[in-house]
Coordinates of C-alpha atoms in Angstrom, one line a residue:
M1003 CA -32.9 -71.8 91.7
K1004 CA -29.1 -71.9 92.1
K1005 CA -28.8 -75.3 90.2
V1006 CA -30.8 -73.6 87.3
F1007 CA -28.5 -70.7 87.4
L1008 CA -25.4 -72.9 87.3
F1009 CA -27.0 -74.8 84.4
L1010 CA -27.5 -71.6 82.3
V1011 CA -24.0 -70.4 83.1
G1012 CA -22.6 -73.7 82.1
I1013 CA -24.6 -73.7 78.7
G1014 CA -23.3 -70.0 78.0
F1015 CA -19.7 -71.2 78.7
L1016 CA -19.9 -74.2 76.5
T1017 CA -21.7 -72.1 73.7
N1018 CA -19.0 -69.5 73.9
L1019 CA -16.2 -72.1 73.9
N1020 CA -17.8 -73.9 70.8
A1021 CA -18.2 -70.5 69.0
Q1022 CA -14.4 -69.8 69.6
K1023 CA -13.7 -73.4 68.3
I1024 CA -15.5 -72.9 65.0
Q1025 CA -14.5 -69.2 64.5
P1026 CA -12.3 -69.5 61.2
E1027 CA -8.6 -68.4 61.0
Y1028 CA -7.7 -65.4 59.5
P1029 CA -11.1 -63.7 59.4
W1030 CA -9.8 -60.9 57.3
L1031 CA -9.7 -63.2 54.3
D1032 CA -13.3 -63.7 54.5
S1033 CA -13.9 -59.9 54.8
M1034 CA -11.7 -59.2 51.8
H1035 CA -13.5 -61.9 49.7
Q1036 CA -16.8 -60.4 50.7
S1037 CA -15.9 -56.9 50.0
I1038 CA -14.5 -57.8 46.4
A1039 CA -17.3 -60.1 45.6
S1040 CA -19.9 -57.6 46.7
S1041 CA -18.3 -54.9 44.4
V1042 CA -18.2 -57.2 41.3
N1043 CA -21.8 -58.1 41.9
S1044 CA -22.9 -54.4 42.4
S1045 CA -21.3 -53.6 39.1
A1046 CA -23.0 -56.4 37.4
L1047 CA -26.5 -55.3 38.7
W1048 CA -25.7 -51.6 37.6
F1049 CA -24.8 -52.8 34.1
D1050 CA -27.6 -55.2 33.5
D1051 CA -30.2 -52.6 34.4
F1052 CA -29.4 -50.8 31.1
F1053 CA -30.9 -53.8 29.3
A1054 CA -34.0 -54.2 31.5
L1055 CA -37.5 -53.8 30.4
E1056 CA -40.0 -52.7 32.9
E1057 CA -42.8 -54.6 31.5
F1058 CA -41.2 -58.0 32.0
E1059 CA -40.7 -59.3 35.4
K1060 CA -37.2 -60.2 36.6
H1061 CA -36.5 -63.8 37.6
E1062 CA -33.0 -63.8 38.0
K1063 CA -30.4 -61.3 39.2
A1064 CA -27.3 -60.4 37.3
Y1065 CA -24.0 -61.5 39.0
G1066 CA -20.3 -61.0 38.5
E1067 CA -17.2 -63.1 39.2
A1068 CA -13.8 -62.1 39.3
R1069 CA -10.3 -64.0 39.3
I1070 CA -7.2 -62.2 40.4
R1071 CA -3.7 -63.6 40.2
L1072 CA -0.2 -62.1 41.3
G1073 CA 2.9 -63.9 40.7
W1074 CA 6.7 -63.5 41.0
E1075 CA 8.9 -65.2 38.4
P1076 CA 12.4 -64.6 39.0
R1077 CA 15.1 -66.4 37.0
S1078 CA 18.9 -66.3 36.5
R1079 CA 18.8 -63.7 34.0
S1080 CA 16.0 -61.5 35.3
V1081 CA 14.7 -61.3 38.9
N1082 CA 12.1 -58.5 38.0
E1083 CA 9.6 -60.7 36.2
F1084 CA 6.3 -60.0 37.8
E1085 CA 2.8 -61.2 36.8
T1086 CA -0.5 -59.5 37.4
R1087 CA -3.7 -60.9 36.0
F1088 CA -7.3 -60.1 36.5
K1089 CA -10.5 -61.1 34.7
I1090 CA -14.0 -60.1 35.7
R1091 CA -17.1 -61.5 34.0
V1092 CA -20.6 -60.2 34.4
K1093 CA -23.7 -62.3 33.6
L1094 CA -26.5 -60.4 32.2
P1095 CA -29.9 -62.2 32.6
N1096 CA -31.9 -59.2 31.0
L1097 CA -30.2 -60.4 27.7
K1098 CA -31.5 -64.0 28.5
N1099 CA -27.9 -65.2 29.6
R1100 CA -27.0 -65.0 25.9
A1101 CA -24.4 -62.1 26.6
D1102 CA -21.8 -61.2 29.1
L1103 CA -19.2 -58.5 29.8
V1104 CA -15.7 -59.6 30.1
L1105 CA -12.9 -57.5 31.5
S1106 CA -9.3 -58.7 31.8
D1107 CA -5.7 -57.5 31.4
Y1108 CA -4.6 -60.4 29.2
D1109 CA -6.2 -62.0 26.0
D1110 CA -7.9 -65.3 27.0
D1111 CA -6.4 -66.8 24.0
R1112 CA -3.1 -67.0 25.6
P1113 CA -2.4 -70.5 27.5
D1114 CA -3.3 -70.1 31.1
N1115 CA -0.2 -71.8 32.4
D1116 CA 2.5 -69.8 30.5
I1117 CA 5.5 -68.2 32.5
Q1118 CA 5.8 -64.4 32.3
A1119 CA 9.3 -64.6 31.2
S1120 CA 8.2 -66.8 28.4
G1121 CA 6.6 -65.6 25.3
I1122 CA 7.2 -63.3 22.3
N1123 CA 7.2 -59.9 24.1
D1124 CA 5.5 -57.9 21.5
F1125 CA 2.7 -60.3 21.4
V1126 CA 2.4 -60.4 25.2
E1127 CA 2.3 -56.6 25.4
Q1128 CA -0.4 -55.9 22.9
N1129 CA -2.8 -58.3 24.4
R1130 CA -2.5 -56.6 27.9
F1131 CA -6.0 -55.4 28.1
S1132 CA -9.3 -56.3 26.8
L1133 CA -13.0 -55.1 27.5
A1134 CA -15.7 -56.9 25.3
L1135 CA -19.3 -57.7 25.2
R1136 CA -19.7 -61.4 24.3
W1137 CA -22.8 -62.7 22.8
R1138 CA -24.2 -66.2 22.1
S1139 CA -27.5 -67.4 20.5
S1140 CA -28.1 -69.7 23.5
P1141 CA -26.0 -70.2 26.6
E1142 CA -25.1 -73.8 25.4
S1143 CA -23.9 -72.5 22.0
G1144 CA -20.3 -73.0 20.9
L1145 CA -20.3 -70.2 18.7
S1146 CA -19.7 -66.7 20.2
H1147 CA -19.1 -63.2 19.0
R1148 CA -17.6 -60.2 20.9
I1149 CA -17.1 -56.6 20.2
G1150 CA -15.0 -54.2 22.4
V1151 CA -11.6 -52.8 22.8
G1152 CA -8.2 -54.4 23.3
R1153 CA -4.4 -54.2 22.4
R1154 CA -3.9 -50.7 23.2
L1155 CA -7.4 -49.6 23.2
Q1156 CA -8.0 -50.7 19.6
A1157 CA -11.6 -51.4 18.7
F1158 CA -12.3 -55.0 17.7
A1159 CA -14.7 -57.6 16.7
K1160 CA -14.2 -61.4 16.9
S1161 CA -16.1 -64.5 16.2
R1162 CA -15.3 -67.9 17.9
Y1163 CA -16.5 -71.6 17.5
R1164 CA -15.5 -74.1 20.2
N1165 CA -16.4 -77.9 20.0
S1166 CA -15.3 -81.3 21.7
H1167 CA -15.6 -84.8 20.6
T1168 CA -15.2 -88.0 22.8
L1169 CA -13.0 -90.3 20.8
T1170 CA -12.8 -93.2 23.5
N1171 CA -14.2 -93.5 27.1
K1172 CA -10.4 -92.2 28.0
T1173 CA -9.7 -89.7 25.1
I1174 CA -11.4 -86.4 24.2
L1175 CA -10.6 -83.9 21.6
R1176 CA -11.3 -80.2 22.1
W1177 CA -10.8 -77.6 19.3
E1178 CA -11.6 -74.1 18.5
T1179 CA -11.1 -71.5 15.8
S1180 CA -11.7 -67.9 15.6
A1181 CA -11.4 -64.8 13.2
Y1182 CA -11.0 -61.3 14.4
M1183 CA -10.6 -57.7 13.0
Y1184 CA -8.6 -54.9 14.9
S1185 CA -8.9 -51.4 14.1
D1186 CA -5.0 -50.8 13.6
D1187 CA -3.7 -54.4 13.4
G1188 CA -5.9 -55.7 10.8
L1189 CA -7.2 -59.1 10.5
G1190 CA -6.2 -62.1 12.7
A1191 CA -7.0 -65.7 13.1
D1192 CA -6.2 -68.6 15.3
F1193 CA -6.9 -72.4 15.4
S1194 CA -6.0 -74.7 18.5
W1195 CA -6.8 -78.4 19.6
Q1196 CA -6.1 -80.2 22.7
L1197 CA -6.0 -84.0 22.9
G1198 CA -6.7 -85.2 26.5
Y1199 CA -6.1 -89.1 27.8
N1200 CA -7.3 -90.0 31.2
A1201 CA -4.6 -92.3 32.1
T1202 CA -6.2 -93.0 35.6
D1203 CA -8.8 -91.5 37.8
H1204 CA -6.2 -89.0 38.9
S1205 CA -4.1 -88.3 36.1
I1206 CA -4.4 -86.9 32.7
F1207 CA -1.9 -86.4 29.7
R1208 CA -2.5 -83.5 27.3
L1209 CA -1.2 -82.5 23.9
N1210 CA -1.9 -78.8 23.1
N1211 CA -1.3 -77.1 19.9
H1212 CA -2.1 -73.4 18.9
F1213 CA -1.6 -71.4 15.7
Y1214 CA -2.2 -67.6 15.4
F1215 CA -2.1 -65.7 12.3
R1216 CA -1.3 -61.9 12.7
D1217 CA -2.1 -59.6 9.7
R1218 CA 0.0 -56.9 11.0
T1219 CA 3.2 -58.7 10.9
S1220 CA 2.0 -61.2 8.2
D1221 CA 3.2 -64.2 10.2
W1222 CA 2.1 -67.2 12.2
L1223 CA 2.8 -67.8 15.8
W1224 CA 2.7 -71.2 16.9
Q1225 CA 2.9 -73.2 20.3
H1226 CA 2.9 -76.7 21.2
S1227 CA 3.0 -78.4 24.6
V1228 CA 3.0 -81.7 26.3
Q1229 CA 1.5 -81.8 30.0
K1230 CA 0.9 -84.5 32.6
L1231 CA -1.8 -83.3 35.2
T1232 CA -1.9 -85.4 38.5
Q1233 CA -4.3 -84.7 41.3
F1234 CA -3.3 -86.3 44.6
D1235 CA -6.4 -85.1 46.6
E1236 CA -8.7 -82.4 46.5
K1237 CA -6.3 -79.7 47.6
N1238 CA -3.1 -80.7 45.8
A1239 CA -2.2 -81.1 42.1
L1240 CA 1.0 -81.3 40.1
I1241 CA 1.4 -80.2 36.4
V1242 CA 4.6 -81.4 34.5
G1243 CA 5.1 -79.7 31.1
C1244 CA 7.3 -79.1 28.1
Y1245 CA 6.5 -76.1 26.1
I1246 CA 7.9 -74.7 22.6
E1247 CA 7.0 -71.6 20.8
G1248 CA 8.2 -70.2 17.3
I1249 CA 7.1 -68.0 14.4
S1250 CA 6.9 -68.4 10.6
R1251 CA 9.1 -65.4 9.6
P1252 CA 11.5 -64.9 8.4
N1253 CA 11.4 -68.7 8.3
Y1254 CA 9.7 -71.4 10.4
R1255 CA 11.8 -71.5 13.5
L1256 CA 11.9 -72.3 17.2
E1257 CA 12.0 -68.9 19.4
E1258 CA 12.0 -70.6 22.8
Y1259 CA 11.3 -73.8 24.9
L1260 CA 10.5 -74.5 28.5
V1261 CA 10.3 -77.2 30.9
S1262 CA 8.6 -76.7 34.3
L1263 CA 7.1 -78.6 37.4
R1264 CA 4.1 -76.9 38.9
W1265 CA 2.5 -77.7 42.2
R1266 CA -0.9 -76.1 42.8
K1267 CA -2.5 -76.1 46.3
N1268 CA -5.8 -75.0 47.6
T1269 CA -5.1 -73.2 50.9
L1270 CA -7.0 -71.6 53.8
R1271 CA -10.3 -71.1 52.0
K1272 CA -12.0 -72.9 48.9
W1273 CA -11.4 -69.7 46.7
L1274 CA -7.7 -69.4 47.4
F1275 CA -4.7 -71.1 45.7
Y1276 CA -1.1 -70.8 45.5
E1277 CA 1.5 -72.2 43.2
V1278 CA 5.2 -73.0 43.0
E1279 CA 6.7 -73.7 39.8
P1280 CA 10.5 -74.3 39.2
F1281 CA 11.3 -74.1 35.5
I1282 CA 14.1 -73.8 32.9
L1283 CA 13.9 -71.6 29.9
W1284 CA 15.9 -71.5 26.7
R1285 CA 15.3 -68.3 24.4
R1286 CA 16.8 -67.5 21.0
D1287 CA 17.3 -63.9 22.0
E1288 CA 19.7 -65.4 24.8
Q1289 CA 21.5 -67.8 22.5
F1290 CA 19.3 -70.6 23.9
S1291 CA 21.4 -70.7 27.0
A1292 CA 19.6 -72.2 30.0
S1293 CA 17.9 -69.7 32.4
Y1294 CA 16.8 -71.2 35.7
G1295 CA 13.7 -69.7 37.5
M1296 CA 11.1 -70.2 40.1
A1297 CA 7.5 -68.9 39.7
L1298 CA 5.5 -68.0 42.9
R1299 CA 2.0 -67.2 42.5
I1300 CA -1.3 -66.6 44.6
E1301 CA -4.6 -66.8 43.1
G1302 CA -8.2 -65.9 44.3
F1303 CA -11.6 -66.4 42.8
F1304 CA -14.4 -63.8 43.9
G1305 CA -18.2 -64.2 43.2
K1306 CA -20.9 -67.1 43.1

């Protein structure tokens, strides 16, 4: 009996020891992630019920996903450059997955890797918030339409078409075009294309081009960039880039250019990332005098 007792005590001790070993570090991260993901999914279920039909059986639940990014981008002429971005997308199976609701504090037409201190300020500010219902004829369709509010709560409607073409086994061309109408700003349109070349299994070169037409100011905003993306392993990646931006009025001219080196790392959890990006920025309103900066960001993904 004594041996059995000692055996059970030993098993309990080893079990407790193993539990301590496998217990993840920083458990508050998991609690926070679960709390935000549950909140987003609850909102998705609530919104999807508006489109439910009782006579049809549900086979799939609505769900939501969120992306939140916080950043500080000080530079030699301004240390108060802070970046906050969030984007929430809700999938609606009661509309046969052809529609989703998108809420964000930035226009998703903007490049995802721009510097907050960069960019024409008026254009950035008027795209700070957007809430839209997006619809497609099928989940795989490249043509989508959306209605909602954005740019200082203006009502808008927008149609977009996306497509891609494999030119060679290492080269792919992606392009998209859209047209939209805002209640105050009027008509607008944009066209962009990206040429990607897989140099190796772990590195890609990209040439990006984007043109926006703005009816309110009757001009074009244009952006071009060249990037090299290198993935060292599943947790570390490096992006080297050169970016230029300009407008067409009063004449076709360069407004700014930027070079940067961005290191992106997955840390602690699969859904958590941070970035360190030293950069040099030249702007026309600063007489193209070099401004040196360092962007620090943290980004989380919540949902499925």
